Tab-separated table of C-alpha atoms and ligand atoms in Angstrom:
chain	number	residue	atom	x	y	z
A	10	UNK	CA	-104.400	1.083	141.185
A	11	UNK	CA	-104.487	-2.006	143.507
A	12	UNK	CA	-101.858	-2.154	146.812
A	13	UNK	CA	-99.445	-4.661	146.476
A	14	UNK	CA	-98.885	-5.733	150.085
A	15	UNK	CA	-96.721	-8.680	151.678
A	16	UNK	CA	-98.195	-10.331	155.002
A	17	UNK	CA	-95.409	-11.529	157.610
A	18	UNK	CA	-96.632	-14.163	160.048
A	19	UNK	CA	-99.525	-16.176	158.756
A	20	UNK	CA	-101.003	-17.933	162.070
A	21	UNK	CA	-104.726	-17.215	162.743
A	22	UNK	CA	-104.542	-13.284	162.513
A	23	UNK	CA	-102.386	-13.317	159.589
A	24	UNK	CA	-104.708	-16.537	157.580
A	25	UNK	CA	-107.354	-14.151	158.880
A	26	UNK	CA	-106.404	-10.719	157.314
A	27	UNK	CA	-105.669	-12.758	154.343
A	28	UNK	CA	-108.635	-13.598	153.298
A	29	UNK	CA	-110.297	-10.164	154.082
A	30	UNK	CA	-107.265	-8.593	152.242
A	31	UNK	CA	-108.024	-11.364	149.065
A	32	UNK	CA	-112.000	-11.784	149.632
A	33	UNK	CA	-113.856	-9.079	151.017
A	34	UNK	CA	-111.851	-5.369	150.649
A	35	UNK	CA	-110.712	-4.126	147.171
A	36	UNK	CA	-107.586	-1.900	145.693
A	37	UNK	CA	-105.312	-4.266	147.331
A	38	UNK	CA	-103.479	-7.547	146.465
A	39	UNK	CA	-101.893	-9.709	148.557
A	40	UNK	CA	-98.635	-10.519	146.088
A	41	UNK	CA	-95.933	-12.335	149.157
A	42	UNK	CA	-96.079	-13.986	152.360
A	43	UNK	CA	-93.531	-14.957	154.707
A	44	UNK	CA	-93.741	-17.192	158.000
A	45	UNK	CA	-90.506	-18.599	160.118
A	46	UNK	CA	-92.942	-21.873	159.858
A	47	UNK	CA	-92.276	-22.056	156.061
A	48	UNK	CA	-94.983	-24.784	155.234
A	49	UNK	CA	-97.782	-22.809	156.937
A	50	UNK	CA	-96.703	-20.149	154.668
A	51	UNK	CA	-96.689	-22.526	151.355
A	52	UNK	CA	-100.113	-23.327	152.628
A	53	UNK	CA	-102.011	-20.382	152.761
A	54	UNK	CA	-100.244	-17.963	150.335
A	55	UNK	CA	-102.738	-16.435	148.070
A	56	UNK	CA	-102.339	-17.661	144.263
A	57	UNK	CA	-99.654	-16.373	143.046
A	58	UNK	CA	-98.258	-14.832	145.735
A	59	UNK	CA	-94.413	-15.434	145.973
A	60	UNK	CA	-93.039	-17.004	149.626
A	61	UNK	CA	-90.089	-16.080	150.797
A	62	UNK	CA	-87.956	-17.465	153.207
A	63	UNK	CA	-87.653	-14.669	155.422
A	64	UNK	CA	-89.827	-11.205	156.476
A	65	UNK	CA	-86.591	-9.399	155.386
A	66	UNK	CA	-86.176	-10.232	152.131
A	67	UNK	CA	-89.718	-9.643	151.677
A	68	UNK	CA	-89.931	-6.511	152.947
A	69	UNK	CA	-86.825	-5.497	150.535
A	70	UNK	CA	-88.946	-7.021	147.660
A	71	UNK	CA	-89.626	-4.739	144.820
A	72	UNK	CA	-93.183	-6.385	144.449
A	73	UNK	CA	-93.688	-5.737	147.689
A	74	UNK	CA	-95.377	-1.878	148.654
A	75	UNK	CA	-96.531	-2.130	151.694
A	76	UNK	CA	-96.365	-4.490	155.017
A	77	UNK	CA	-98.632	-6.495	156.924
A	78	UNK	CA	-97.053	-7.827	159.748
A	79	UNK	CA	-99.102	-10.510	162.081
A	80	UNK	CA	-96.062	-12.500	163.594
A	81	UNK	CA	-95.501	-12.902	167.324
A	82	UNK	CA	-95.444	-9.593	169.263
A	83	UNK	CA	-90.947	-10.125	170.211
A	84	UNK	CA	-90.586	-10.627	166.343
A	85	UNK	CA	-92.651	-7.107	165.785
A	86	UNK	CA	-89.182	-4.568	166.480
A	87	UNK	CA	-87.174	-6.145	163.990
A	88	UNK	CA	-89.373	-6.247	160.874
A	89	UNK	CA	-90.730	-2.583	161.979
A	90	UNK	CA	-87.528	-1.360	161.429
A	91	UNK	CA	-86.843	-3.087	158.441
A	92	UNK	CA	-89.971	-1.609	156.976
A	93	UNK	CA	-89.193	1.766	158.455
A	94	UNK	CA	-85.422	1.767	157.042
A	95	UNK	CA	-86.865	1.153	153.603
A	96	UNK	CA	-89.783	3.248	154.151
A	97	UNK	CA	-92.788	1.390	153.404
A	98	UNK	CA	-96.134	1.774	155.186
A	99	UNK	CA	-96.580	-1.169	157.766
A	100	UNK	CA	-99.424	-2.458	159.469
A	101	UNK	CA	-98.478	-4.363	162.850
A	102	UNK	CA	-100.926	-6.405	165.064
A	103	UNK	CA	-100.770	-5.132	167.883
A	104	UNK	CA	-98.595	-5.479	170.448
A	105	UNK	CA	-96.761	-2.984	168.442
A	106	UNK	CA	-93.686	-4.220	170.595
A	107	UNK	CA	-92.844	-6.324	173.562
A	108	UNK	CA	-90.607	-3.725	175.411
A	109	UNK	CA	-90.624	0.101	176.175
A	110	UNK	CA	-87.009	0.075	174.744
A	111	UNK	CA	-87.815	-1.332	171.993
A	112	UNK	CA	-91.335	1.190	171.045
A	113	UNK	CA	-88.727	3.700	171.793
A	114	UNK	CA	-86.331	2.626	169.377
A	115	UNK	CA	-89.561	2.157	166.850
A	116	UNK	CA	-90.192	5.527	167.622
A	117	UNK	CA	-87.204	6.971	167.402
A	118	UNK	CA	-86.212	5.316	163.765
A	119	UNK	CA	-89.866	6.757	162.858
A	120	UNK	CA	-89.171	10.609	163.468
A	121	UNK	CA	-85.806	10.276	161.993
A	122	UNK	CA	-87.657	9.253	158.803
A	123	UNK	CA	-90.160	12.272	158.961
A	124	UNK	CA	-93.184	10.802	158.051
A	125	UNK	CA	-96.096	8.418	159.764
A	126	UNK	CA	-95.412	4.476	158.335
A	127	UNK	CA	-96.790	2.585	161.092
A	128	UNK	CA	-100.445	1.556	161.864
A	129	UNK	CA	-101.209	-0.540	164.921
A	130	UNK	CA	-103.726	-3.175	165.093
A	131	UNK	CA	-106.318	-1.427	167.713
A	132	UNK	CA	-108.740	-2.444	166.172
A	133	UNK	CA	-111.444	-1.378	168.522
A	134	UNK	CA	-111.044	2.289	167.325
A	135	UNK	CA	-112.664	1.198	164.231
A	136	UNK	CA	-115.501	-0.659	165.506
A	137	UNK	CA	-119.048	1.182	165.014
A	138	UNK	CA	-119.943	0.435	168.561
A	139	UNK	CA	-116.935	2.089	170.230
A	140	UNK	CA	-117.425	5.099	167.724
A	141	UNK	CA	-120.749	5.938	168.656
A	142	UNK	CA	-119.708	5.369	172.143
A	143	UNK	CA	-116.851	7.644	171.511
A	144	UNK	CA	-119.489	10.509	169.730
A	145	UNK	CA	-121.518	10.903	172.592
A	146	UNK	CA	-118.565	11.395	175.112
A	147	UNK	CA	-117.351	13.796	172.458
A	148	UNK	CA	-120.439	15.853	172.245
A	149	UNK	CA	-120.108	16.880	175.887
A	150	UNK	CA	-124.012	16.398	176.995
A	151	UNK	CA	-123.709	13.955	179.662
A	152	UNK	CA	-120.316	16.044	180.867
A	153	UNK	CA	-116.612	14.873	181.699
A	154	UNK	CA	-116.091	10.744	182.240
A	155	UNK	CA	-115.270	9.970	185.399
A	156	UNK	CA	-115.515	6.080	184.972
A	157	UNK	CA	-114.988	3.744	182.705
A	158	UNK	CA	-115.575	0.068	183.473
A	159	UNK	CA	-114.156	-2.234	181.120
A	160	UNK	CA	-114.963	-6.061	180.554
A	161	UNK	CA	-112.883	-8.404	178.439
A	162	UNK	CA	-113.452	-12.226	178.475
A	163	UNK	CA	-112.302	-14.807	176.012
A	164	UNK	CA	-113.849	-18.426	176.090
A	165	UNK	CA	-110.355	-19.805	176.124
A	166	UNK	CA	-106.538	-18.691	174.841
A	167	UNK	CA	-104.049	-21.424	173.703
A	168	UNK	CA	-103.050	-23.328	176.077
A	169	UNK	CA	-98.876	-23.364	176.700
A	170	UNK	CA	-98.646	-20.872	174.119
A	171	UNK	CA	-101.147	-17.816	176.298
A	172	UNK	CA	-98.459	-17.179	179.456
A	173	UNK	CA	-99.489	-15.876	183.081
A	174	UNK	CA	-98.055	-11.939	181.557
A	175	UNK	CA	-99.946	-12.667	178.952
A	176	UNK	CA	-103.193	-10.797	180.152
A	177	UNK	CA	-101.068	-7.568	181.167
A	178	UNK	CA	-98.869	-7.510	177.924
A	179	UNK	CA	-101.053	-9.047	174.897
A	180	UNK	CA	-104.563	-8.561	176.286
A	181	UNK	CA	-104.835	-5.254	178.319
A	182	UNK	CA	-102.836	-3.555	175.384
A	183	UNK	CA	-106.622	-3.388	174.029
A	184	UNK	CA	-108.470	-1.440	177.270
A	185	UNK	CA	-105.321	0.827	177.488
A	186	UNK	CA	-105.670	1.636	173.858
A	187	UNK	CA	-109.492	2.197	173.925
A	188	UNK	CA	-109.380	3.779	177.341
A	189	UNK	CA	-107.360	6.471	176.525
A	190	UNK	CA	-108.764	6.982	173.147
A	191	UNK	CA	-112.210	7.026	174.215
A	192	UNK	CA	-111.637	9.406	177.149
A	193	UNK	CA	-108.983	11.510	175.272
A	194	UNK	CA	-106.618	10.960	177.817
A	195	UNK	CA	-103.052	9.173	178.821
A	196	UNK	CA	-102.954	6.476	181.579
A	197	UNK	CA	-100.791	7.868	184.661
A	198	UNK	CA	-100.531	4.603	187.292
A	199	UNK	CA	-101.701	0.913	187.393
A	200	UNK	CA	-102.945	-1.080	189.757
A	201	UNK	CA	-103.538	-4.823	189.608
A	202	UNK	CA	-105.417	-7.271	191.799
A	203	UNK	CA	-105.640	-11.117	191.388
A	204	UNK	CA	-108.235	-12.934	192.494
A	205	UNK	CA	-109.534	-16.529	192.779
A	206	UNK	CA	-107.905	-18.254	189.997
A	207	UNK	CA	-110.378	-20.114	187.703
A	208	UNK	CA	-109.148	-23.555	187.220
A	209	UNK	CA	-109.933	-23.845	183.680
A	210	UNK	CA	-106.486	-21.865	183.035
A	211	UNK	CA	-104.625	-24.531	185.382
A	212	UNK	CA	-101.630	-22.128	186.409
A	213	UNK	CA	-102.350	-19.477	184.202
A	214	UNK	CA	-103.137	-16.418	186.139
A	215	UNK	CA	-106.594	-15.858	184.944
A	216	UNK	CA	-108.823	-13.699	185.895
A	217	UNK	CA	-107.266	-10.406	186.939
A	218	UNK	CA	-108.470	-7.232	187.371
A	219	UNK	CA	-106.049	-3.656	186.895
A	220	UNK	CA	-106.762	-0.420	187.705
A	221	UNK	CA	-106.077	2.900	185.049
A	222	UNK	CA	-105.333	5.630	186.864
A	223	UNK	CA	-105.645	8.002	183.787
A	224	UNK	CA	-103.865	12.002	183.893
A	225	UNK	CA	-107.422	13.767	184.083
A	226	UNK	CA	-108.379	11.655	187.615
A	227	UNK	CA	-110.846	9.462	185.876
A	228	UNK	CA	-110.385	5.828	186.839
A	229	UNK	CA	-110.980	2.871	184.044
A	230	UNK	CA	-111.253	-0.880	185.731
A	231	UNK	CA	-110.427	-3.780	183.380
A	232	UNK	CA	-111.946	-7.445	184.417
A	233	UNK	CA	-109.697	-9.888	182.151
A	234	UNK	CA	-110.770	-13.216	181.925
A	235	UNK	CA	-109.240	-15.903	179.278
A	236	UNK	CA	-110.999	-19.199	180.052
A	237	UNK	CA	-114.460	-17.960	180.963
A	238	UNK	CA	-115.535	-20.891	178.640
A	239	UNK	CA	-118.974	-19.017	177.219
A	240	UNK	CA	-117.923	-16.853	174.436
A	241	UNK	CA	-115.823	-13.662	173.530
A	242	UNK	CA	-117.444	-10.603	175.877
A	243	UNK	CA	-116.259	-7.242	175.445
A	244	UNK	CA	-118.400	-4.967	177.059
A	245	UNK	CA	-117.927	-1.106	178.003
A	246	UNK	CA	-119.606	1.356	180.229
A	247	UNK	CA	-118.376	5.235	181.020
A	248	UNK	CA	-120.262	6.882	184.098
A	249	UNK	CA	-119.651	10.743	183.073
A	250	UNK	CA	-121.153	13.553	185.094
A	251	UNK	CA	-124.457	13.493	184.052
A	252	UNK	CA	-125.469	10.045	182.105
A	253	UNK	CA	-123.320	7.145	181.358
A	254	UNK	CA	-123.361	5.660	177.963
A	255	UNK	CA	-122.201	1.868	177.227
A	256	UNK	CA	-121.583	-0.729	175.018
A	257	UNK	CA	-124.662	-3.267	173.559
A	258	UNK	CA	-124.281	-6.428	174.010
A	259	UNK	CA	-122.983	-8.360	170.092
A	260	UNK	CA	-124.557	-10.060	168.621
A	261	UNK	CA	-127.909	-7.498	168.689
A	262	UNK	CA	-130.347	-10.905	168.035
A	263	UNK	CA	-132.778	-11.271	170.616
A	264	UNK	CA	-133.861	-15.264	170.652
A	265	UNK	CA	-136.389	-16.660	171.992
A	266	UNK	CA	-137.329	-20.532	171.836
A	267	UNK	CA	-138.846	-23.065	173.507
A	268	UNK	CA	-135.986	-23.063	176.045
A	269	UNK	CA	-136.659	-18.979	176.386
A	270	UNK	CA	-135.264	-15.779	175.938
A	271	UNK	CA	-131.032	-15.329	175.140
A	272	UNK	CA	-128.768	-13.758	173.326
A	273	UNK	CA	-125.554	-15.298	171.090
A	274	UNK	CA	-122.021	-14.966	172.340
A	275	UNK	CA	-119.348	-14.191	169.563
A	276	UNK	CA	-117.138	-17.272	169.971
A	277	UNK	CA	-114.070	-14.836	169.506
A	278	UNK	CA	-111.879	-11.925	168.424
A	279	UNK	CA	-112.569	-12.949	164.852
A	280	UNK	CA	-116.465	-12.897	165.134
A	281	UNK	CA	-116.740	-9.744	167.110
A	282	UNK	CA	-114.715	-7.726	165.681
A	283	UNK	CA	-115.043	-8.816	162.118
A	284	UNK	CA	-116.248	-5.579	160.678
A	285	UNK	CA	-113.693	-3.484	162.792
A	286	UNK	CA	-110.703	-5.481	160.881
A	287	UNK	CA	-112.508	-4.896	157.771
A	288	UNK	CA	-112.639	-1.071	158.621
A	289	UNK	CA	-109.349	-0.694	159.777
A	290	UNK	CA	-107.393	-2.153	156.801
A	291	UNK	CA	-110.243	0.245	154.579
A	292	UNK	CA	-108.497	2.997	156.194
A	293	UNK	CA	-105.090	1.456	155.692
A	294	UNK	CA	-105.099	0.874	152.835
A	295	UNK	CA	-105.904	4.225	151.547
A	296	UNK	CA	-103.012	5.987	153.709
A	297	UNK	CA	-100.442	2.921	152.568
A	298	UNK	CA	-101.180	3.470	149.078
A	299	UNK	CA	-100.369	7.761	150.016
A	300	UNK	CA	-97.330	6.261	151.557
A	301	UNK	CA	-98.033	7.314	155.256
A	302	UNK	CA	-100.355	5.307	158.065
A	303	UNK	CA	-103.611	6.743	159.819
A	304	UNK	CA	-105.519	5.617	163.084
A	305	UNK	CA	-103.318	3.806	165.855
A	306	UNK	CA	-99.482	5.041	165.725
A	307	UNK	CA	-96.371	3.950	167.068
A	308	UNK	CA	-97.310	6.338	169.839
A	309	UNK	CA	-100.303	4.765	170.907
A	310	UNK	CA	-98.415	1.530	170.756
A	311	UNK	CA	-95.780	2.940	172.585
A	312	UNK	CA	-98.299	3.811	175.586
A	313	UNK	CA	-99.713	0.739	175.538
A	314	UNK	CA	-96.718	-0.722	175.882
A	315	UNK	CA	-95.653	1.390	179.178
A	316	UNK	CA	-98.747	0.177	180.543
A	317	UNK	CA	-98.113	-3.103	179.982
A	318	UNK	CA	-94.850	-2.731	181.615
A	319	UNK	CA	-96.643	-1.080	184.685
A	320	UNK	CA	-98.846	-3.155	185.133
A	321	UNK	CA	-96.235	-6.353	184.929
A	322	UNK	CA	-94.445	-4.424	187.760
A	323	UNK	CA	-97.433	-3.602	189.717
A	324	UNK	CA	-98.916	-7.436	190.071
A	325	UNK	CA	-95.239	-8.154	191.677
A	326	UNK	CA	-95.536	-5.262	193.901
A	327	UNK	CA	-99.193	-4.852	194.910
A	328	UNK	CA	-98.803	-1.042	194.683
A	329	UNK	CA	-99.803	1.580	192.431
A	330	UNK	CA	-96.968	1.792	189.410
A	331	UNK	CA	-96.518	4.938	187.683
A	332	UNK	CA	-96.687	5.575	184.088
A	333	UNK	CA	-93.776	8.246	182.690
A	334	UNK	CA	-93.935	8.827	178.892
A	335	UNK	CA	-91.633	10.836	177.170
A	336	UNK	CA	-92.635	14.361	175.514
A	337	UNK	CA	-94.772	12.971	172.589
A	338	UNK	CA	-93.079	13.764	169.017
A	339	UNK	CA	-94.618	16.296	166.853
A	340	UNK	CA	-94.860	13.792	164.398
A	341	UNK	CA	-97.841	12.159	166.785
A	342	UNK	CA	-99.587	15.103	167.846
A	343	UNK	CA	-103.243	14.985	168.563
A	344	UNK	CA	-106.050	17.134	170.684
A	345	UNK	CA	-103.996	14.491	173.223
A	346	UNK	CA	-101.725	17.075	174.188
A	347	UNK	CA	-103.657	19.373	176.661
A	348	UNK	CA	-100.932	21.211	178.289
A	349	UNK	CA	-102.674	20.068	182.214
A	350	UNK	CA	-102.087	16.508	181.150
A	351	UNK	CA	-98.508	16.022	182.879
A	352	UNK	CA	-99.407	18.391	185.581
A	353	UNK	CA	-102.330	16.814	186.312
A	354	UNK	CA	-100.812	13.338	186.385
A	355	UNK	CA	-97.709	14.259	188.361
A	356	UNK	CA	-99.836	15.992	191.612
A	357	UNK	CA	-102.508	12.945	190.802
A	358	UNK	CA	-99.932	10.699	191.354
A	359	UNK	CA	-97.992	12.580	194.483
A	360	UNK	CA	-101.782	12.516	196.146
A	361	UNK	CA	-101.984	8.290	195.272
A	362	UNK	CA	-98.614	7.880	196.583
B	425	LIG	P1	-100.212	-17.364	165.859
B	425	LIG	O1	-99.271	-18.053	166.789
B	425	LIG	O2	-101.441	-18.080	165.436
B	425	LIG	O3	-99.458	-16.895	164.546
B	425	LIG	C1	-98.252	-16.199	164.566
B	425	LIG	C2	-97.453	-16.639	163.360
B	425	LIG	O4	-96.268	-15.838	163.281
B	425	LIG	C3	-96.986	-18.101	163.432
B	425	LIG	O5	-97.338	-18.778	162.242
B	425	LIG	C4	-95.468	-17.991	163.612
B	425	LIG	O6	-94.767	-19.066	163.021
B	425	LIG	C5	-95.193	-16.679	162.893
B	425	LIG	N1	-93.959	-16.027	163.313
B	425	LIG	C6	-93.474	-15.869	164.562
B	425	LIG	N2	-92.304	-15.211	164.525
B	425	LIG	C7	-92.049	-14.932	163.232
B	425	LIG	C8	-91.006	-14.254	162.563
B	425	LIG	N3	-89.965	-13.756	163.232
B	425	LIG	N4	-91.069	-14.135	161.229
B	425	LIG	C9	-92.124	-14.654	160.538
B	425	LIG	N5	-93.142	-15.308	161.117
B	425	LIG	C10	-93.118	-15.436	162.447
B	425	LIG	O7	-100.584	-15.989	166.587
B	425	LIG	P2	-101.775	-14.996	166.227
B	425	LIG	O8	-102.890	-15.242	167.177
B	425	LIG	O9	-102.036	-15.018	164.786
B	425	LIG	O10	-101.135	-13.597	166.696
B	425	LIG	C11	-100.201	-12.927	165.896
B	425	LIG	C12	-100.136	-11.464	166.336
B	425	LIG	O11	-101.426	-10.892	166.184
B	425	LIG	C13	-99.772	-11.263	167.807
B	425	LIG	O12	-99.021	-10.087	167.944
B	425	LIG	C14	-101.120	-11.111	168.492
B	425	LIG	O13	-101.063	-10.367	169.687
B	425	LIG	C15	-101.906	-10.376	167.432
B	425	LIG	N6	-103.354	-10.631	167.497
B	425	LIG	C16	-104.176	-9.561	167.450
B	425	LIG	C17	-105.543	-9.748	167.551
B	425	LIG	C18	-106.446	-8.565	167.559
B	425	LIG	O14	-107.570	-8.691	168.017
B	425	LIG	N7	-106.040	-7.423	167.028
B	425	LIG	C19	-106.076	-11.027	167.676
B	425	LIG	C20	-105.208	-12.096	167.669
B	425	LIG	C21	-103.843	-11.891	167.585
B	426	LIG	C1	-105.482	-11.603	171.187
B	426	LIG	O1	-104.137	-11.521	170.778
B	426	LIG	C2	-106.213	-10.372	170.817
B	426	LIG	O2	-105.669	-9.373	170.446
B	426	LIG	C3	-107.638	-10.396	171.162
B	426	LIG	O3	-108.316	-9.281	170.681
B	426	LIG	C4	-107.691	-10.444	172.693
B	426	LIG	O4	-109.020	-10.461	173.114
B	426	LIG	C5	-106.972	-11.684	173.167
B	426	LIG	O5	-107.009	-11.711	174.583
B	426	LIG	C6	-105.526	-11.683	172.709
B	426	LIG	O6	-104.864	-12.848	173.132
């Protein structure tokens, strides 16, 4: 039995999940679409796939079984809740939201129902790379991370469109997710420095660099760059006790020519982490068509989001910005939940203060 799913939003990310939800993955159709840019919609809806004129009534639709939703991050809250009040599995690019209110009020409408719907777009967590990287930290050998040093360029963002919070709300959302899934930890404080600004970004404020304070003491630095002009980078190294163990570089090809030896860039999100989005909506779309969500939850959005938030307040204020999440529901719990992990992140932060 094939998922029936609706896709809300159908700009690159949603014309992009399209066509791995029609071409390349299998037990799922792609039967509705829905875009506040109707035409768009018109455009790239799937044969027979009905349009409607707003995410609403699509979500209500009795065709419709379960959610895609790849509109603009302040539009995310709204059709969340829709999907939660009529409880169909969702899957929501991330940002989950745009607000710690609002991932609260996610949240909240989420545990009142009982049951796991919504699956954020982290797609990183699925990405073979960041799962072996994950393994060895898991197996313990080289001992506890103490360092994680993360690097995340993109050749350019759209201009007018990409804003100066942009980096700390849309684009850090991805370190913050991977850093504390990778070191099985929460992020305590932020810190966030600015410095030259590249001209190719005009006024943006481009390139910045924040500082994770995460619960356990470890530190994770982020380097994000928008307009570094050569490619998509994403690169990751943890420096544990006894080893360190990083990302390779993607592409793996090795060429060598006549002008020498170099290595390919992916030119973006969609090239580098093509297989990860094929993976993650795999995973999805077995736990949508059980009626519940796996991977990335509206907890794990809703951290992301506080760090967001933090660091937002810390590139105004220069100083280190806590991080205070609520007690997580049972509904999310996970090997997260070491009882040390507030302790540790309260006297952490007393000491930073
Ligand atoms: P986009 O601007 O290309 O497309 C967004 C589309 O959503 C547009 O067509 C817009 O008209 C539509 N839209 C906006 N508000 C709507 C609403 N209320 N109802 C219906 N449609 C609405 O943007 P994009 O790059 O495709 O990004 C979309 C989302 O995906 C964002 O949240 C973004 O952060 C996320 N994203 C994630 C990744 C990733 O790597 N996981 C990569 C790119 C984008
Ligand atoms: C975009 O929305 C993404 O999620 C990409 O993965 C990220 O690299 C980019 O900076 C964001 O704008």
């Amino acid at each position: 039995m094939s998922l029936n799913v609706g896709v809300i939003g159908t700009g690159m990310i949603g014309q992009d999940h399209i066509r791995r939800l029609t071409k390349v993955l299998s037990g799922v159709n792609v039967v509705a679409v829905n875009d506040i840019d109707a035409a768009r919609a018109a455009l790239v809806a799937p044969d027979g796939a009905t349009v409607f004129d707003t995410a609403r009534e699509l979500i209500r639709a009795e065709t419709v079984e379960a959610v895609v939703v790849c509109s603009w991050g302040p539009a995310h809250e709204e059709q969340l809740l829709e999907c939660i009040a009529v409880g169909k599995p969702v899957f929501c690019e991330k940002p989950l939201v745009t607000t710690a209110a609002a991932a609260r009020r996610v949240m909240d409408a989420e545990v009142a129902f009982g049951r796991r719907l919504v699956q954020v777009g982290f797609m990183r967590r699925f990405d073979a790379d960041y799962r072996r990287l994950k393994a060895t930290l898991d197996d313990g050998a080289l001992g506890a991370p103490l360092m994680f040093h993360s690097t995340h360029r993109n050749a350019s963002v759209p201009e007018g469109l990409y804003t100066s919070e942009m980096p700390l709300n849309d684009t850090l959302v991805h370190d913050a997710d991977i850093s504390r899934w990778l070191l099985d930890d929460e992020v305590a404080g932020v810190e966030v420095r600015v410095p030259r600004r590249s001209s190719r970004g005009k006024e943006l404020r481009d390139p910045v660099v924040v500082l994770l304070h995460m619960a356990s003491g470890a530190l994770v630095d982020v380097e994000i760059s928008v307009n570094i002009a050569y490619g998509y980078d994403i690169r990751g190294e943890v420096s544990c006790e006894a080893g360190t163990v990083s990302l390779p570089l993607r592409p793996a090809s090795i060429i060598r020519d006549i002008h020498g030896v170099r290595q390919a860039v992916p030119i973006d999100w969609r090239e580098r982490f093509i297989e990860a989005y094929d993976q993650e909506f795999r995973e999805w779309i077995v736990a949508a068509g059980q009626g519940t969500a796996t991977g990335p939850s509206t907890w794990d959005g809703y951290a992301a989001t506080l760090v967001a938030d933090a660091a937002l307040r810390a590139v105004e204020s220069g100083a280190l910005e806590k991080v205070d999440m609520v007690t997580r529901p049972a509904l999310y719990a996970s090997k997260n939940d070491r009882p040390d992990h507030g302790q540790f992140s309260q006297q952490r932060m007393k000491s930073a203060s």
